[in-house]
Tab-separated table of C-alpha atoms and ligand atoms in Angstrom:
chain	number	residue	atom	x	y	z
A	1	UNK	CA	11.491	29.326	17.726
A	2	UNK	CA	13.862	27.344	19.753
A	3	UNK	CA	17.741	27.585	19.286
A	4	UNK	CA	17.907	24.714	17.561
A	5	UNK	CA	14.780	26.131	14.886
A	6	UNK	CA	16.519	29.487	14.495
A	7	UNK	CA	19.941	27.758	13.726
A	8	UNK	CA	17.793	25.637	10.915
A	9	UNK	CA	16.604	28.129	9.804
A	10	UNK	CA	19.584	30.691	9.265
A	11	UNK	CA	21.035	28.062	7.581
A	12	UNK	CA	18.458	27.934	5.427
A	13	UNK	CA	18.791	32.000	4.559
A	14	UNK	CA	22.276	31.448	3.771
A	15	UNK	CA	21.717	28.296	1.670
A	16	UNK	CA	18.681	30.240	0.280
A	17	UNK	CA	20.905	33.126	-1.372
A	18	UNK	CA	22.184	32.359	-4.968
A	19	UNK	CA	19.912	29.964	-5.489
A	20	UNK	CA	17.794	30.133	-8.715
A	21	UNK	CA	17.066	26.490	-9.459
A	22	UNK	CA	16.379	26.327	-12.933
A	23	UNK	CA	12.872	26.307	-14.591
A	24	UNK	CA	13.904	24.607	-18.462
A	25	UNK	CA	10.863	24.544	-21.214
A	26	UNK	CA	9.231	20.836	-21.241
A	27	UNK	CA	10.662	19.585	-24.816
A	28	UNK	CA	9.209	21.447	-28.030
A	29	UNK	CA	8.853	20.546	-31.462
A	30	UNK	CA	8.652	16.444	-31.145
A	31	UNK	CA	5.504	15.450	-32.574
A	32	UNK	CA	4.133	12.251	-30.557
A	33	UNK	CA	0.901	9.852	-31.797
A	34	UNK	CA	-2.099	10.294	-29.205
A	35	UNK	CA	-5.669	8.004	-29.285
A	36	UNK	CA	-8.807	10.296	-30.249
A	37	UNK	CA	-12.693	9.791	-30.807
A	38	UNK	CA	-14.978	11.238	-33.134
A	39	UNK	CA	-16.348	14.667	-32.099
A	40	UNK	CA	-19.625	13.966	-33.329
A	41	UNK	CA	-19.857	10.625	-31.137
A	42	UNK	CA	-19.904	12.794	-28.076
A	43	UNK	CA	-23.210	14.700	-28.308
A	44	UNK	CA	-23.748	15.371	-25.166
A	45	UNK	CA	-20.281	17.288	-24.988
A	46	UNK	CA	-19.592	15.987	-21.580
A	47	UNK	CA	-15.238	15.513	-23.418
A	48	UNK	CA	-16.102	11.882	-23.422
A	49	UNK	CA	-17.177	10.059	-26.412
A	50	UNK	CA	-20.047	7.140	-26.218
A	51	UNK	CA	-18.881	3.920	-25.440
A	52	UNK	CA	-17.787	1.795	-28.439
A	53	UNK	CA	-16.723	5.132	-30.358
A	54	UNK	CA	-14.082	4.009	-33.046
A	55	UNK	CA	-10.391	5.070	-31.660
A	56	UNK	CA	-8.528	6.749	-34.051
A	57	UNK	CA	-4.415	7.883	-33.341
A	58	UNK	CA	-3.678	11.383	-34.456
A	59	UNK	CA	-0.812	13.162	-34.561
A	60	UNK	CA	0.257	16.427	-32.145
A	61	UNK	CA	3.118	18.191	-31.486
A	62	UNK	CA	4.451	17.097	-27.950
A	63	UNK	CA	3.248	19.755	-25.809
A	64	UNK	CA	0.076	19.384	-27.176
A	65	UNK	CA	-0.211	15.831	-25.994
A	66	UNK	CA	-3.304	16.446	-23.868
A	67	UNK	CA	-5.992	17.609	-26.032
A	68	UNK	CA	-7.036	16.005	-29.530
A	69	UNK	CA	-7.279	18.238	-32.358
A	70	UNK	CA	-10.629	19.950	-33.025
A	71	UNK	CA	-13.531	17.703	-34.349
A	72	UNK	CA	-12.042	14.910	-31.742
A	73	UNK	CA	-12.212	14.094	-28.012
A	74	UNK	CA	-9.772	12.578	-25.973
A	75	UNK	CA	-11.976	10.455	-23.872
A	76	UNK	CA	-14.251	7.758	-24.172
A	77	UNK	CA	-16.940	5.103	-22.101
A	78	UNK	CA	-19.305	7.685	-22.111
A	79	UNK	CA	-22.380	4.692	-21.223
A	80	UNK	CA	-25.119	7.525	-21.436
A	81	UNK	CA	-24.217	10.239	-24.534
A	82	UNK	CA	-27.514	12.220	-23.895
A	83	UNK	CA	-26.683	13.169	-20.096
A	84	UNK	CA	-23.367	15.437	-19.522
A	85	UNK	CA	-23.231	14.351	-15.958
A	86	UNK	CA	-23.168	10.640	-16.861
A	87	UNK	CA	-18.983	9.819	-17.973
A	88	UNK	CA	-16.672	7.641	-15.857
A	89	UNK	CA	-15.311	10.515	-14.206
A	90	UNK	CA	-18.789	11.572	-12.958
A	91	UNK	CA	-19.276	12.030	-9.392
A	92	UNK	CA	-21.527	8.878	-8.240
A	93	UNK	CA	-25.305	10.131	-7.187
A	94	UNK	CA	-26.999	7.986	-4.326
A	95	UNK	CA	-30.598	7.156	-3.972
A	96	UNK	CA	-31.316	7.785	-7.595
A	97	UNK	CA	-30.877	4.352	-9.349
A	98	UNK	CA	-28.418	5.480	-11.991
A	99	UNK	CA	-24.391	4.953	-12.849
A	100	UNK	CA	-23.201	8.240	-13.383
A	101	UNK	CA	-19.644	7.379	-12.908
A	102	UNK	CA	-20.143	4.153	-15.931
A	103	UNK	CA	-18.408	1.298	-13.465
A	104	UNK	CA	-21.460	-0.733	-14.169
A	105	UNK	CA	-22.784	0.006	-10.191
A	106	UNK	CA	-25.749	1.916	-8.990
A	107	UNK	CA	-25.760	4.174	-6.149
A	108	UNK	CA	-22.572	2.256	-4.849
A	109	UNK	CA	-21.254	2.945	-1.667
A	110	UNK	CA	-18.074	5.729	-1.538
A	111	UNK	CA	-15.849	7.036	0.033
A	112	UNK	CA	-15.440	10.943	1.246
A	113	UNK	CA	-12.359	12.296	0.831
A	114	UNK	CA	-11.818	15.641	3.066
A	115	UNK	CA	-9.092	18.513	2.163
A	116	UNK	CA	-6.916	17.283	5.296
A	117	UNK	CA	-7.553	13.772	5.990
A	118	UNK	CA	-10.144	12.893	9.037
A	119	UNK	CA	-8.577	12.281	12.264
A	120	UNK	CA	-5.342	11.307	11.378
A	121	UNK	CA	-3.378	10.438	13.719
A	122	UNK	CA	0.158	8.476	14.529
A	123	UNK	CA	-1.783	5.016	14.991
A	124	UNK	CA	-5.203	5.500	13.224
A	125	UNK	CA	-7.559	7.624	11.175
A	126	UNK	CA	-11.261	7.868	9.828
A	127	UNK	CA	-13.045	7.052	6.657
A	128	UNK	CA	-15.747	8.764	5.891
A	129	UNK	CA	-18.015	6.426	3.665
A	130	UNK	CA	-21.326	7.499	1.730
A	131	UNK	CA	-23.778	4.039	1.939
A	132	UNK	CA	-25.549	5.312	-0.953
A	133	UNK	CA	-28.515	2.703	-2.029
A	134	UNK	CA	-26.896	0.073	0.391
A	135	UNK	CA	-28.553	1.425	2.835
A	136	UNK	CA	-31.603	0.738	1.714
A	137	UNK	CA	-30.596	-3.236	0.484
A	138	UNK	CA	-29.791	-3.788	4.182
A	139	UNK	CA	-33.607	-3.020	5.038
A	140	UNK	CA	-35.380	-5.363	7.440
A	141	UNK	CA	-31.983	-6.282	8.441
A	142	UNK	CA	-28.635	-4.310	10.023
A	143	UNK	CA	-26.671	-3.273	7.653
A	144	UNK	CA	-22.922	-4.239	8.444
A	145	UNK	CA	-19.229	-3.388	7.168
A	146	UNK	CA	-15.729	-4.474	7.567
A	147	UNK	CA	-12.399	-2.873	7.053
A	148	UNK	CA	-10.183	-4.251	4.646
A	149	UNK	CA	-6.504	-2.339	5.199
A	150	UNK	CA	-2.974	-2.587	4.384
A	151	UNK	CA	0.171	-0.457	4.786
A	152	UNK	CA	2.177	-0.002	1.268
A	153	UNK	CA	4.720	-1.631	2.685
A	154	UNK	CA	3.218	-4.984	2.897
A	155	UNK	CA	-0.234	-4.264	0.751
A	156	UNK	CA	-0.215	-7.832	0.053
A	157	UNK	CA	-0.698	-9.291	3.442
A	158	UNK	CA	-4.298	-6.679	3.593
A	159	UNK	CA	-5.876	-7.089	7.299
A	160	UNK	CA	-9.658	-6.933	8.426
A	161	UNK	CA	-11.556	-5.178	10.798
A	162	UNK	CA	-14.662	-6.939	13.114
A	163	UNK	CA	-17.831	-6.306	11.400
A	164	UNK	CA	-19.516	-3.641	12.755
A	165	UNK	CA	-23.148	-2.466	12.300
A	166	UNK	CA	-23.363	0.783	10.872
A	167	UNK	CA	-26.006	1.905	13.289
A	168	UNK	CA	-29.309	4.257	12.316
A	169	UNK	CA	-27.805	6.379	8.604
A	170	UNK	CA	-28.958	10.088	8.507
A	171	UNK	CA	-30.705	11.117	5.741
A	172	UNK	CA	-27.540	11.256	3.206
A	173	UNK	CA	-26.331	7.468	4.032
A	174	UNK	CA	-23.342	9.125	5.881
A	175	UNK	CA	-21.021	7.874	8.377
A	176	UNK	CA	-17.709	7.248	9.465
A	177	UNK	CA	-15.814	3.670	9.912
A	178	UNK	CA	-12.796	4.091	12.134
A	179	UNK	CA	-9.384	2.404	11.874
A	180	UNK	CA	-7.126	2.285	14.524
A	181	UNK	CA	-3.866	-0.275	15.542
A	182	UNK	CA	-1.545	1.204	12.409
A	183	UNK	CA	1.795	2.082	12.705
A	184	UNK	CA	3.139	5.667	12.838
A	185	UNK	CA	4.062	7.878	9.468
A	186	UNK	CA	2.828	5.328	7.098
A	187	UNK	CA	1.119	5.206	3.524
A	188	UNK	CA	-2.064	2.736	3.850
A	189	UNK	CA	-5.371	1.854	1.517
A	190	UNK	CA	-8.436	0.762	3.189
A	191	UNK	CA	-11.868	-0.118	1.482
A	192	UNK	CA	-14.977	-0.848	3.582
A	193	UNK	CA	-16.850	-3.824	2.554
A	194	UNK	CA	-20.771	-4.539	3.170
A	195	UNK	CA	-22.858	-6.926	5.425
A	196	UNK	CA	-26.186	-7.968	6.093
A	197	UNK	CA	-26.260	-8.853	9.935
A	198	UNK	CA	-29.086	-11.148	10.907
A	199	UNK	CA	-29.163	-12.163	14.441
A	200	UNK	CA	-30.753	-15.427	15.423
A	201	UNK	CA	-30.958	-17.455	18.711
A	202	UNK	CA	-29.277	-20.860	18.551
A	203	UNK	CA	-28.859	-23.039	21.929
A	204	UNK	CA	-25.682	-23.213	23.135
A	205	UNK	CA	-25.286	-25.883	26.009
A	206	UNK	CA	-28.733	-26.171	26.581
A	207	UNK	CA	-29.499	-21.985	26.805
A	208	UNK	CA	-30.820	-19.762	24.154
A	209	UNK	CA	-27.823	-17.483	22.586
A	210	UNK	CA	-28.045	-15.006	20.455
A	211	UNK	CA	-25.670	-15.043	17.667
A	212	UNK	CA	-25.057	-12.697	14.813
A	213	UNK	CA	-24.077	-13.719	11.379
A	214	UNK	CA	-22.703	-11.110	8.240
A	215	UNK	CA	-23.953	-12.563	4.627
A	216	UNK	CA	-22.404	-10.368	2.213
A	217	UNK	CA	-23.915	-8.047	0.270
A	218	UNK	CA	-20.800	-8.521	-2.663
A	219	UNK	CA	-20.462	-4.160	-2.802
A	220	UNK	CA	-17.501	-2.422	-1.224
A	221	UNK	CA	-16.362	1.182	-1.883
A	222	UNK	CA	-13.245	2.069	-3.767
A	223	UNK	CA	-9.555	2.156	-2.197
A	224	UNK	CA	-9.212	5.177	-0.026
A	225	UNK	CA	-5.705	6.469	0.810
A	226	UNK	CA	-4.128	7.815	3.930
A	227	UNK	CA	-1.042	8.253	6.153
A	228	UNK	CA	-0.557	8.356	9.631
A	229	UNK	CA	1.421	10.741	11.537
A	230	UNK	CA	4.847	10.454	12.739
A	231	UNK	CA	7.099	12.565	15.202
A	232	UNK	CA	8.063	15.962	14.550
A	233	UNK	CA	7.549	18.612	11.993
A	234	UNK	CA	9.604	16.775	8.953
A	235	UNK	CA	7.281	13.490	9.672
A	236	UNK	CA	4.014	16.419	10.148
A	237	UNK	CA	5.255	18.365	6.774
A	238	UNK	CA	5.262	14.685	5.077
A	239	UNK	CA	1.216	13.812	6.143
A	240	UNK	CA	0.636	17.294	5.045
A	241	UNK	CA	1.761	16.559	1.312
A	242	UNK	CA	0.182	12.874	1.231
A	243	UNK	CA	-3.216	14.188	2.624
A	244	UNK	CA	-3.732	17.146	-0.091
A	245	UNK	CA	-2.646	14.914	-2.654
A	246	UNK	CA	-5.028	12.500	-1.867
A	247	UNK	CA	-7.602	14.759	-1.781
A	248	UNK	CA	-6.464	15.891	-5.285
A	249	UNK	CA	-6.807	12.274	-6.077
A	250	UNK	CA	-10.208	11.994	-5.106
A	251	UNK	CA	-11.401	15.277	-6.900
A	252	UNK	CA	-9.615	14.194	-10.437
A	253	UNK	CA	-11.357	10.543	-9.617
A	254	UNK	CA	-14.586	12.791	-9.973
A	255	UNK	CA	-13.992	14.283	-12.572
A	256	UNK	CA	-12.787	17.787	-10.799
A	257	UNK	CA	-8.740	18.024	-11.749
A	258	UNK	CA	-7.417	17.847	-14.929
A	259	UNK	CA	-10.267	19.580	-16.433
A	260	UNK	CA	-11.910	22.265	-14.600
A	261	UNK	CA	-13.518	24.252	-16.800
A	262	UNK	CA	-12.234	27.571	-18.747
A	263	UNK	CA	-10.216	28.448	-16.049
A	264	UNK	CA	-8.268	25.847	-14.912
A	265	UNK	CA	-8.126	23.968	-17.399
A	266	UNK	CA	-5.089	20.331	-16.803
A	267	UNK	CA	-2.606	21.089	-15.062
A	268	UNK	CA	-3.021	24.898	-15.346
A	269	UNK	CA	-4.402	24.422	-11.137
A	270	UNK	CA	-1.287	23.569	-10.055
A	271	UNK	CA	1.023	26.354	-11.826
A	272	UNK	CA	1.644	24.696	-15.631
A	273	UNK	CA	1.228	26.041	-18.651
A	274	UNK	CA	-1.772	25.606	-20.704
A	275	UNK	CA	-1.433	21.452	-22.408
A	276	UNK	CA	1.768	21.952	-20.687
A	277	UNK	CA	2.684	18.296	-19.086
A	278	UNK	CA	1.810	18.808	-15.365
A	279	UNK	CA	3.099	15.772	-13.667
A	280	UNK	CA	6.151	18.309	-11.737
A	281	UNK	CA	3.787	20.964	-11.487
A	282	UNK	CA	2.021	18.516	-8.960
A	283	UNK	CA	4.699	17.567	-6.727
A	284	UNK	CA	5.680	20.950	-5.962
A	285	UNK	CA	2.443	22.525	-5.879
A	286	UNK	CA	2.177	19.885	-3.118
A	287	UNK	CA	5.740	20.500	-1.567
A	288	UNK	CA	5.589	23.689	-1.859
A	289	UNK	CA	3.415	25.082	1.307
A	290	UNK	CA	6.029	22.878	3.771
A	291	UNK	CA	8.921	23.330	1.795
A	292	UNK	CA	11.658	26.175	0.526
A	293	UNK	CA	11.465	27.733	-2.421
A	294	UNK	CA	10.917	24.452	-4.232
A	295	UNK	CA	8.059	25.894	-6.197
A	296	UNK	CA	10.698	27.389	-8.440
A	297	UNK	CA	11.175	23.898	-10.214
A	298	UNK	CA	8.739	22.789	-13.209
A	299	UNK	CA	10.380	19.667	-14.427
A	300	UNK	CA	12.239	16.958	-13.744
A	301	UNK	CA	15.690	18.358	-14.328
A	302	UNK	CA	14.771	21.545	-11.895
A	303	UNK	CA	13.007	19.673	-9.054
A	304	UNK	CA	16.315	17.515	-8.903
A	305	UNK	CA	18.451	20.589	-9.132
A	306	UNK	CA	16.578	21.933	-5.812
A	307	UNK	CA	17.162	18.497	-3.932
A	308	UNK	CA	21.131	18.583	-4.985
A	309	UNK	CA	20.974	22.079	-2.911
A	310	UNK	CA	18.979	20.895	0.352
A	311	UNK	CA	20.326	17.278	0.180
A	312	UNK	CA	19.243	14.862	-0.858
A	313	UNK	CA	19.522	13.757	-4.628
A	314	UNK	CA	19.738	9.878	-5.701
A	315	UNK	CA	20.513	9.853	-9.680
A	316	UNK	CA	21.706	6.269	-9.618
A	317	UNK	CA	20.550	2.616	-10.145
A	318	UNK	CA	19.790	0.651	-8.377
A	319	UNK	CA	17.642	1.624	-5.721
A	320	UNK	CA	16.966	-1.178	-3.220
A	321	UNK	CA	19.376	0.324	-0.933
A	322	UNK	CA	18.112	3.488	-1.175
A	323	UNK	CA	14.334	2.568	-1.574
A	324	UNK	CA	14.190	0.695	1.594
A	325	UNK	CA	16.717	3.011	3.849
A	326	UNK	CA	16.342	6.336	2.637
A	327	UNK	CA	13.187	7.259	1.343
A	328	UNK	CA	10.023	8.321	2.613
A	329	UNK	CA	6.450	8.514	2.471
A	330	UNK	CA	6.148	12.227	0.390
A	331	UNK	CA	9.833	12.164	-0.952
A	332	UNK	CA	10.284	12.375	-4.807
A	333	UNK	CA	10.549	10.017	-7.572
A	334	UNK	CA	12.031	10.626	-11.326
A	335	UNK	CA	10.093	8.027	-13.239
A	336	UNK	CA	11.192	6.765	-16.326
A	337	UNK	CA	7.479	6.383	-18.247
A	338	UNK	CA	8.907	6.276	-22.256
A	339	UNK	CA	11.633	3.289	-21.158
A	340	UNK	CA	14.594	5.095	-22.890
A	341	UNK	CA	16.252	5.386	-19.904
A	342	UNK	CA	16.005	8.921	-19.267
A	343	UNK	CA	13.455	10.379	-16.259
A	344	UNK	CA	10.758	12.157	-18.112
A	345	UNK	CA	8.048	11.989	-15.525
A	346	UNK	CA	7.583	13.362	-11.597
A	347	UNK	CA	6.011	11.175	-8.912
A	348	UNK	CA	5.803	11.288	-5.261
A	349	UNK	CA	6.820	8.273	-3.170
A	350	UNK	CA	3.943	6.693	-1.255
A	351	UNK	CA	5.846	3.377	-0.185
A	352	UNK	CA	8.182	0.434	-1.418
A	353	UNK	CA	5.892	-2.549	-1.158
A	354	UNK	CA	8.199	-5.270	0.024
A	355	UNK	CA	5.612	-7.946	-0.912
A	356	UNK	CA	5.343	-6.984	-4.197
A	357	UNK	CA	8.963	-5.235	-5.019
A	358	UNK	CA	7.103	-2.508	-6.776
A	359	UNK	CA	7.071	1.499	-5.203
A	360	UNK	CA	3.677	2.761	-4.604
A	361	UNK	CA	3.178	6.695	-6.018
A	362	UNK	CA	1.051	9.133	-6.203
A	363	UNK	CA	1.308	10.799	-9.881
A	364	UNK	CA	-0.217	14.062	-11.393
A	365	UNK	CA	-0.988	14.042	-15.099
A	366	UNK	CA	-1.447	10.496	-15.392
A	367	UNK	CA	-3.250	10.570	-18.492
A	368	UNK	CA	-4.302	13.906	-17.409
A	369	UNK	CA	-4.873	12.834	-14.095
A	370	UNK	CA	-3.917	12.064	-10.536
A	371	UNK	CA	-3.219	8.796	-10.245
A	372	UNK	CA	-2.030	6.135	-8.045
A	373	UNK	CA	0.633	4.064	-9.405
A	374	UNK	CA	2.491	0.697	-8.550
A	375	UNK	CA	5.989	1.014	-10.601
A	376	UNK	CA	9.432	-1.258	-11.340
A	377	UNK	CA	11.743	-0.102	-9.503
A	378	UNK	CA	14.925	-1.263	-11.322
A	379	UNK	CA	12.878	-0.631	-14.707
A	380	UNK	CA	10.931	3.164	-13.967
A	381	UNK	CA	12.446	4.258	-11.820
A	382	UNK	CA	15.874	7.022	-12.566
A	383	UNK	CA	16.256	9.101	-9.501
A	384	UNK	CA	15.235	9.795	-5.892
A	385	UNK	CA	14.911	13.061	-3.775
A	386	UNK	CA	14.663	12.952	-0.090
A	387	UNK	CA	12.776	15.907	1.882
A	388	UNK	CA	15.084	17.058	4.294
A	389	UNK	CA	14.903	18.947	7.393
A	390	UNK	CA	17.226	21.646	6.296
A	391	UNK	CA	14.646	22.305	3.169
A	392	UNK	CA	11.552	22.131	5.789
A	393	UNK	CA	9.715	26.239	5.208
A	394	UNK	CA	9.514	26.716	9.211
A	395	UNK	CA	6.266	28.714	10.651
A	396	UNK	CA	8.056	31.503	12.489
T	1	LIG	CA1	-20.777	12.140	-24.219
T	2	LIG	CA1	-22.732	11.558	-20.682
T	3	LIG	CA1	-21.838	3.837	-10.191
T	4	LIG	CA1	-26.503	6.866	-9.343
């Protein structure tokens, strides 16, 4: 361990003494209204009522708002209520001519998210793509793709890679789409568009010349979120939090977070109590492996308290200056969801988007899922927690 690291660690130990960040209980007793659907409209028992099932509002205690009363289910939109592996958050299975995730597309191409990113460096990363049915669509001509991507600080100004040929696909039709030339320490979103490539020979100045044309297949993957690395331990820790978070996002998209069977219901896998709102636990769960003692905080007040001890907590509006000069990827933001002026929801800061004026966040317990959200800074953000070197858990 270097002297610098040793000094930092000693400082950390001193600060750790006597620290007991409070884990305040969620507000109890209050009744809230939630949307529910008749259980009889969920014949296959996958938790989703069939499309068109009547929505009814039910009043439940605040702490139970993630689930409906007996006889009711909290979700609908099941496009096949006879098959329990078909519903809006089911994983799409390629090559079976069926729309498992009820998005109206059959065997659509998908991004395969890996737990620790995919070849992420300071200037790029790779996207693993399952071409699905579209690998066959291009039969007779070559399948090509193009990546649309944007740094989240300027999402309204996307870039496009040149067209590239996919080449021979293995039987599972999975290929790697590399993205390079990116800025370090940033969060990106990217999606892959598909084309049919055909070569023709044309005369250029009297000479036969091969020319490739690309015809859009009108299909793309969903957005893939990832992050480039930065310099130093803190930047690396930020990357770790983000890549872990984006993996959970993809798990959630496939219905594997929020409810993972009786052993890991709702947010219990992130350390929340059963039925508890788990947005704070989600942030803490992501941060705990790299940051000191944050596991003691389980709600907005607890997390704010932890940031106050380890620096730096910004409780006041307006945030324009903090968002542009202080906030960095993987920092914490306290959100006012119900618009009463008080923070009641926890989120991870991804970027302040200068092209839209919005803040990109990664959030747990958004409709009982992990989601990427864009928020209005002056209306919805009520606190910023900035991760510092001081809080970094060192690997000794
Ligand atoms: Ca169902
Ligand atoms: Ca179903
Ligand atoms: Ca589909
Ligand atoms: Ca399918």
